[in-house]
mmCIF file of C-alpha atoms in Angstrom:
data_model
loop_
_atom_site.group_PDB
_atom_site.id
_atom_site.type_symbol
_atom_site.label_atom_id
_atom_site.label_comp_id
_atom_site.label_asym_id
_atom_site.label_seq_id
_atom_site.Cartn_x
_atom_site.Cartn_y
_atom_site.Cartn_z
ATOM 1 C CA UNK L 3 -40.818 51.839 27.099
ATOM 2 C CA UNK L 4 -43.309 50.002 25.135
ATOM 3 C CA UNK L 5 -41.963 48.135 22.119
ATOM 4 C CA UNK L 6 -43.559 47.596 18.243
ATOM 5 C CA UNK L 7 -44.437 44.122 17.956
ATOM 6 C CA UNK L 8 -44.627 44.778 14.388
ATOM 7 C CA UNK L 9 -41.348 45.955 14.344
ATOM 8 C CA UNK L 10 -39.633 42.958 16.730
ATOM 9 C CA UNK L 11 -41.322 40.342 14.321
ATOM 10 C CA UNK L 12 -39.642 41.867 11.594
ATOM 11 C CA UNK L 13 -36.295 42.257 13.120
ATOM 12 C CA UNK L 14 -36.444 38.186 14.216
ATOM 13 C CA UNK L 15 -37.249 37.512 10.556
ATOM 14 C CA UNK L 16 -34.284 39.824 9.052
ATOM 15 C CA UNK L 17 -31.892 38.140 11.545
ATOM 16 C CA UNK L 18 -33.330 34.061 10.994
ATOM 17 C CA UNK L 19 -32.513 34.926 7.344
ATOM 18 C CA UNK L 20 -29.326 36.318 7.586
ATOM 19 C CA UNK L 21 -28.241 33.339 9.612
ATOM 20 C CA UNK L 22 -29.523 31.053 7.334
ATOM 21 C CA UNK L 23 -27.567 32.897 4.271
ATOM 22 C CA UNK L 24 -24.532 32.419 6.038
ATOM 23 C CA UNK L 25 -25.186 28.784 6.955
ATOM 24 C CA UNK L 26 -25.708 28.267 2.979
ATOM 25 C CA UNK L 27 -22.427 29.759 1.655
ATOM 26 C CA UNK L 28 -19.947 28.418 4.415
ATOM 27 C CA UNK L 29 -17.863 25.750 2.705
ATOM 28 C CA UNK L 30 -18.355 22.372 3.295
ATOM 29 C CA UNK L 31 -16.155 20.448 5.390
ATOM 30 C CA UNK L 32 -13.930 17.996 3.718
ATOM 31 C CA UNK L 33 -14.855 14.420 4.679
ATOM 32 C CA UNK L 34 -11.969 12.380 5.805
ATOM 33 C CA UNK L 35 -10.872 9.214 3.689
ATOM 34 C CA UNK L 36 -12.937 6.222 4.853
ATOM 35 C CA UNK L 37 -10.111 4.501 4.415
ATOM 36 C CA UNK L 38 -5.889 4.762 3.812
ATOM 37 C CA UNK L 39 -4.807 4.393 0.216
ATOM 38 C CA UNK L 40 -3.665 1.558 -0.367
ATOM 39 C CA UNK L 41 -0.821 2.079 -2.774
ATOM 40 C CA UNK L 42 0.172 -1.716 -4.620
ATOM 41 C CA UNK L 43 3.899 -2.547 -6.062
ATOM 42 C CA UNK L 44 4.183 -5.545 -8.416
ATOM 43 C CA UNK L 45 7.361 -7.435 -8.853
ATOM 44 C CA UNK L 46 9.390 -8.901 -11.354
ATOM 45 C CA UNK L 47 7.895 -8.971 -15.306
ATOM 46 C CA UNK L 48 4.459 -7.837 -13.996
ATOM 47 C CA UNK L 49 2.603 -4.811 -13.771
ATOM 48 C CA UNK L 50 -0.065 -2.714 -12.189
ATOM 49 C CA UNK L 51 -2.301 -4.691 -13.927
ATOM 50 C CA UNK L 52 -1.213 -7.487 -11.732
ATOM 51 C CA UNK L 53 -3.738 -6.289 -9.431
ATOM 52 C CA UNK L 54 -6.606 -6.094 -11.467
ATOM 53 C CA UNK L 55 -8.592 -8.641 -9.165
ATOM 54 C CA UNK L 56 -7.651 -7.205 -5.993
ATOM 55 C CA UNK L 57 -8.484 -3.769 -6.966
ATOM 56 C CA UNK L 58 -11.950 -4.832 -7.797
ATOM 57 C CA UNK L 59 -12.042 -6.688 -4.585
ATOM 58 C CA UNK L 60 -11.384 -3.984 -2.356
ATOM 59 C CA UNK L 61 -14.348 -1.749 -4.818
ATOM 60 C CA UNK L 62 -16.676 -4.109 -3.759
ATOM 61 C CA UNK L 63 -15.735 -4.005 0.383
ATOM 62 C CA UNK L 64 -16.210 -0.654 0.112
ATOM 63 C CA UNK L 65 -13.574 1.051 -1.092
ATOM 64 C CA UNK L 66 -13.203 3.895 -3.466
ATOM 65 C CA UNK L 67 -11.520 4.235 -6.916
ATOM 66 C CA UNK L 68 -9.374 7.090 -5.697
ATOM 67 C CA UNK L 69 -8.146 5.077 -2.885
ATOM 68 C CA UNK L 70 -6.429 2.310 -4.685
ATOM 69 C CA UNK L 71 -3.299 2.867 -6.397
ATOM 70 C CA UNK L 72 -1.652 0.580 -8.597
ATOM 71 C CA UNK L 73 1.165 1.941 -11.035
ATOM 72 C CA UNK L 74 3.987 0.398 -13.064
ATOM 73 C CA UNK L 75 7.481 0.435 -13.072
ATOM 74 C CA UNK L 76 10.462 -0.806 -14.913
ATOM 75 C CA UNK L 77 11.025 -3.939 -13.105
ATOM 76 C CA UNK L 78 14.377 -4.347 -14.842
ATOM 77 C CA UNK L 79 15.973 -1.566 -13.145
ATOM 78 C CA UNK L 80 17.602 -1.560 -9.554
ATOM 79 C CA UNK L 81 15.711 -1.472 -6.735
ATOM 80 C CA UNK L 82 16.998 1.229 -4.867
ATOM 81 C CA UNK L 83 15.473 3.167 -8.421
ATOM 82 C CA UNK L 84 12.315 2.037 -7.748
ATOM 83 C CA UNK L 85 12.448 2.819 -4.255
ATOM 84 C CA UNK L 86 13.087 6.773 -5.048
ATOM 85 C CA UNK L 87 9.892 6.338 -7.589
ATOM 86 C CA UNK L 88 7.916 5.099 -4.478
ATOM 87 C CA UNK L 89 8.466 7.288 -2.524
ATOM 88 C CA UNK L 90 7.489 10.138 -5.505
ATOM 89 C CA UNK L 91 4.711 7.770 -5.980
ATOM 90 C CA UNK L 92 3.274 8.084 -2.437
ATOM 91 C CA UNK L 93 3.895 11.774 -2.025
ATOM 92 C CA UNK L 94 1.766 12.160 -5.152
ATOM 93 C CA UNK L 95 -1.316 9.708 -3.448
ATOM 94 C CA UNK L 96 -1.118 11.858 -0.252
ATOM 95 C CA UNK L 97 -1.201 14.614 -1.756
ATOM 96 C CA UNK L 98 -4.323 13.974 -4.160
ATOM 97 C CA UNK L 99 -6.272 11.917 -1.239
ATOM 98 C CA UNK L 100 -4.983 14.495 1.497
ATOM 99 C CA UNK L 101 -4.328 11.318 3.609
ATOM 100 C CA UNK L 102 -1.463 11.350 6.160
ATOM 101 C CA UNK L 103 -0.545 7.334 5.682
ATOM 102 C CA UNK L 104 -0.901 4.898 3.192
ATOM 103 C CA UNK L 105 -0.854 0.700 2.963
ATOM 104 C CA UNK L 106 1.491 -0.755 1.154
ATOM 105 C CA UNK L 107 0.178 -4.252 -0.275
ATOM 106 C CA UNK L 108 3.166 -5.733 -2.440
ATOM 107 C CA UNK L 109 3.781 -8.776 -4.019
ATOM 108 C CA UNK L 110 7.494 -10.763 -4.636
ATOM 109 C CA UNK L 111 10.115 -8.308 -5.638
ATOM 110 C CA UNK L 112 8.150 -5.863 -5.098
ATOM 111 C CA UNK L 113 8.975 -6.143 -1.350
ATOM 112 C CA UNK L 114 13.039 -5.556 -1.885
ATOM 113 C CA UNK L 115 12.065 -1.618 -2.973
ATOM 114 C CA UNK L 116 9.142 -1.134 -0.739
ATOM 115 C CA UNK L 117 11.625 -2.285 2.327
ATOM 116 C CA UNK L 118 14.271 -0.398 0.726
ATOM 117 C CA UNK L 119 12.219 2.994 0.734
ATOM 118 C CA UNK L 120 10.965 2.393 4.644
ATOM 119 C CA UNK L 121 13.875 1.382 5.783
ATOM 120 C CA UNK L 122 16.475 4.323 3.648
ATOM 121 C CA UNK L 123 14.037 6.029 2.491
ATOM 122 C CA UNK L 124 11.708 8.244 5.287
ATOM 123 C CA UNK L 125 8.866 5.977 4.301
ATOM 124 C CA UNK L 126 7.932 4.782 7.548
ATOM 125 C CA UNK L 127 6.407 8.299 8.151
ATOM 126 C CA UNK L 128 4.293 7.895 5.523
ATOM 127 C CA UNK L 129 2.574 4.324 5.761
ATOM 128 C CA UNK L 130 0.567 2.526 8.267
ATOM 129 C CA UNK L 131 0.365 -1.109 7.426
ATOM 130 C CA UNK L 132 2.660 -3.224 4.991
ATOM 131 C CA UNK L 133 1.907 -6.287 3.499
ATOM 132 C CA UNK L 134 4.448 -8.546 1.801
ATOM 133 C CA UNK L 135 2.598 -11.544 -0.166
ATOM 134 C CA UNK L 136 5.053 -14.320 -1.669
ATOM 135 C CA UNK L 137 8.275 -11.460 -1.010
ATOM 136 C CA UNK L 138 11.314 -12.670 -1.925
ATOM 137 C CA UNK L 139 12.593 -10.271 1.579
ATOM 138 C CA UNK L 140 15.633 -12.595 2.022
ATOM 139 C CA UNK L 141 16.762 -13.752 -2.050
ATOM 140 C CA UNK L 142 15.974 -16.662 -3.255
ATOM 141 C CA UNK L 143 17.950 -19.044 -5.625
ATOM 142 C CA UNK L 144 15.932 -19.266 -8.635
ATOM 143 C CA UNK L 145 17.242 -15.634 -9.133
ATOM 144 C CA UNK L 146 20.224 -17.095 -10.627
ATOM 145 C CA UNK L 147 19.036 -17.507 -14.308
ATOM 146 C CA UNK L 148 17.896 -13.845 -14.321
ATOM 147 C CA UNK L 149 21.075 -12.311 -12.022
ATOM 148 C CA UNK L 150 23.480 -11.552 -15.409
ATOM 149 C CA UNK L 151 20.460 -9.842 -16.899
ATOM 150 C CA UNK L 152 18.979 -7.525 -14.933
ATOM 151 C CA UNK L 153 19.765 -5.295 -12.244
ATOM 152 C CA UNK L 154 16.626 -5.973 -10.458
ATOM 153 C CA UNK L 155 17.275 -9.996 -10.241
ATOM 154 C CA UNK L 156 20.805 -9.915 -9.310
ATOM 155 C CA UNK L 157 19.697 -7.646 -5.971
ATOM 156 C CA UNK L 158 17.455 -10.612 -5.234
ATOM 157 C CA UNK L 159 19.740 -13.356 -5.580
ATOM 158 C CA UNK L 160 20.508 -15.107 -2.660
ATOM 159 C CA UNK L 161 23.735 -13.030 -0.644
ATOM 160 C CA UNK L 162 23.373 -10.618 -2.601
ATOM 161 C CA UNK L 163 24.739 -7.650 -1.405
ATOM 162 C CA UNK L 164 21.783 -5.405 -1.819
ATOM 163 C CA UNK L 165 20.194 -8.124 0.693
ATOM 164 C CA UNK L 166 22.996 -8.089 3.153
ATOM 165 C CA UNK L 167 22.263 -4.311 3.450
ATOM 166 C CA UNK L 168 18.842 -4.705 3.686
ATOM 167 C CA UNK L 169 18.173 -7.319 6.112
ATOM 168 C CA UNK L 170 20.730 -5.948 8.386
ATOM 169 C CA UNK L 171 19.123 -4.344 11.683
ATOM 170 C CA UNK L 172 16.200 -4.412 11.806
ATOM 171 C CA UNK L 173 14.075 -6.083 9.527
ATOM 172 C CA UNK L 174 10.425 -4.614 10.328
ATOM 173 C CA UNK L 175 11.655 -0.896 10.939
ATOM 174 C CA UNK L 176 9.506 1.609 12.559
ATOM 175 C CA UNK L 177 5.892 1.901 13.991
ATOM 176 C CA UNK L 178 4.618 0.549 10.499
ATOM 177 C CA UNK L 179 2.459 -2.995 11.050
ATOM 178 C CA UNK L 180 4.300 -5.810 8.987
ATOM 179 C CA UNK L 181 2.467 -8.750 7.569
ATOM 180 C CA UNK L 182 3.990 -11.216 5.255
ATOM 181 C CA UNK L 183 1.514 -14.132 3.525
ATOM 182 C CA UNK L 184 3.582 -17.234 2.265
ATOM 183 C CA UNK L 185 3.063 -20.264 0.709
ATOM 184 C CA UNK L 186 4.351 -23.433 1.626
ATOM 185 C CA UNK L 187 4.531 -24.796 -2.245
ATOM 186 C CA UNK L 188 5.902 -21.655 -4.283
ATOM 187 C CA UNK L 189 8.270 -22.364 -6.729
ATOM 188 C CA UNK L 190 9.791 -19.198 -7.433
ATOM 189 C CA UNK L 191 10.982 -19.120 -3.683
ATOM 190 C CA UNK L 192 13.667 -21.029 -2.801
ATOM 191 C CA UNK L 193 12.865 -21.778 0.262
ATOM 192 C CA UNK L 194 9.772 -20.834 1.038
ATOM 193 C CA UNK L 195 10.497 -19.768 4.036
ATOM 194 C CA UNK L 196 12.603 -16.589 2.746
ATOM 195 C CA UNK L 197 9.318 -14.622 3.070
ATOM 196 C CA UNK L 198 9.333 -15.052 6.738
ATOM 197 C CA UNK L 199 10.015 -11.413 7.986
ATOM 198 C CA UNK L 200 10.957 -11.094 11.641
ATOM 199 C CA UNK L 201 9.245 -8.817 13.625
ATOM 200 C CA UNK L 202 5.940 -9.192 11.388
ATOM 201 C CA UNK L 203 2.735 -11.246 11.399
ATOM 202 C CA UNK L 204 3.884 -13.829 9.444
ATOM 203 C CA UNK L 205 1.133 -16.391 7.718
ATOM 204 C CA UNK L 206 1.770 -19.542 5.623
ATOM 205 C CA UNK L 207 -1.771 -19.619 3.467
ATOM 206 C CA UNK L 208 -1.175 -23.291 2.597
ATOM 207 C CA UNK L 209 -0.155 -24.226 -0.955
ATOM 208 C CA UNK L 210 -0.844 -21.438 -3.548
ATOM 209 C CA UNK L 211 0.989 -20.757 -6.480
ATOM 210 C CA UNK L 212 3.564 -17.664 -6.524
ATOM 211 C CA UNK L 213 1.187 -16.003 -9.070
ATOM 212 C CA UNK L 214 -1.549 -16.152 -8.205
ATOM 213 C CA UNK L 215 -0.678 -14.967 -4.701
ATOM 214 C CA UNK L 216 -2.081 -11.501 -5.566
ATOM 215 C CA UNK L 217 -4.919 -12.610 -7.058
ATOM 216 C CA UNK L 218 -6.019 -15.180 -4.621
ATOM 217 C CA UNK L 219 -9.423 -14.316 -2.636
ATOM 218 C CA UNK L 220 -9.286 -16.238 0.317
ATOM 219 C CA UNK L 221 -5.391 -14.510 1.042
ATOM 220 C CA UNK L 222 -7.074 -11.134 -0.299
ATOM 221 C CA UNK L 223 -9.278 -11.363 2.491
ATOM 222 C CA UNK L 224 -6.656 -12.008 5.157
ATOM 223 C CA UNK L 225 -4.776 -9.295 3.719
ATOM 224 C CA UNK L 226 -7.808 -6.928 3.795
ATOM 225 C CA UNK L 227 -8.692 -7.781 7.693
ATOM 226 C CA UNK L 228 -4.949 -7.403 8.698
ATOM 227 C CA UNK L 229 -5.078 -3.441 7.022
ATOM 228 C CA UNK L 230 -8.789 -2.549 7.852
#
C-alpha cells in the first residue's frame, strides 16, 4: 500500500508537538536541600541573635537563608520546656525545607535541652549531626549565683538532678554524630572539662572565651567541616 508522504510529515510534526506540550506543563521536580538545616539553640541570657556571625558565615560557604534557623526562647524557663519547643521548632523546619534531618549547632546551656529532646524526646530521628560548643553537658559551679533564680540555672548546677537524669546511660544516644568544641580557659565552666561528652568527637580549640565561642571563625570552621 503506498503511503502520503505529505500526510506522514504531517503526522511526525502533530506528534513532535504534542510531546513537546507535555514536556512543558509537567511539573518540575523539587530539588533536594543542598544541605541539612541547621537549626541553632543559644543558652543562658542570649538569643538567636547570638548567631548573627555564624549565620552569615555559613551564607557565604554556600548556604541558603532558608536553611539556617536561629530562634529564641525564654532562657529562664526549665529545660525540659525548651526541649518540647525544640522539638515543635524542628518539626516546623522540616516541614518548610521538606528535609528529613537537621544539625543541631548549640552553644552552653543550650546543650542541657537539645540533649534533653534527643535523648526523651524522639529527636534522634530527626537530626543528623550535633554540635555542642562551650556546653555546660555535665553542670558547672558558677551556676550557683543564678540556681535560686531561675529554673534554667538551677538544672545546670553542678548534681543537679536534672543532670543526674541526663547524663545517665548513655550520653551520645542514637545514630546522631556528636561533636563537642571546648576551651581550655572558659570561665563560665567550671571545669572546663565538663564539656567533654563521651561517645563524641571531642575538641579543645585552645583558649577562647565562653562568648565568643559561637562567634569564633576559626571554631566555626571546625564546626562547619565536622557537619558538611
Amino acid at each position: 500500500m503506498q503511503r502520503n508522504p505529505r500526510r506522514i510529515a504531517t503526522g511526525l510534526t502533530a506528534l513532535a508537538t504534542t510531546l513537546l506540550l507535555s514536556l512543558s506543563l509537567s511539573p518540575t521536580p523539587a530539588q533536594a536541600a543542598t544541605h541539612n538545616p541547621v537549626v541553632f539553640v543559644h543558652g543562658l541570657s542570649s538569643s538567636a541573635s547570638s548567631w548573627d556571625d555564624w549565620a552569615g558565615y555559613f551564607r557565604t560557604d554556600g548556604y541558603a537563608a532558608g536553611e539556617l534557623d536561629a530562634w529564641s526562647y525564654d532562657w529562664a524557663q526549665s529545660n525540659v520546656t525548651t526541649a518540647q519547643q525544640l522539638a515543635a521548632e524542628i518539626r516546623n523546619v522540616l516541614a518548610r525545607t521538606g528535609a528529613s534531618k537537621v544539625d543541631l549547632v548549640v552553644h552552653s546551656m543550650g546543650t542541657l535541652s537539645a540533649r534533653y529532646y534527643l535523648k526523651n524526646l524522639g529527636g534522634t530521628s530527626y537530626v543528623d549531626d550535633f554540635v555542642s560548643t562551650a556546653g555546660v553537658n555535665h553542670g558547672t559551679s558558677t551556676a550557683s549565683w543564678c540556681a535560686w533564680l531561675y529554673t534554667s540555672c538551677a538544672e545546670m548546677n553542678t548534681g543537679s538532678s536534672f543532670l543526674t537524669s541526663l547524663n545517665s546511660g548513655d550520653e551520645t544516644p542514637g545514630s546522631v554524630s556528636y561533636a563537642s568544641y571546648w576551651s581550655n580557659c572558659d570561665d563560665a565552666l567550671t571545669p572546663d572539662t565538663t564539656a567533654i561528652l563521651t561517645g563524641a568527637t571531642n575538641v579543645e580549640v585552645g583558649c577562647v572565651s565562653h562568648t565568643d565561642m559561637n562567634n569564633d571563625h576559626g571554631v566555626y570552621e571546625q564546626v562547619r567541616d565536622f557537619i558538611d
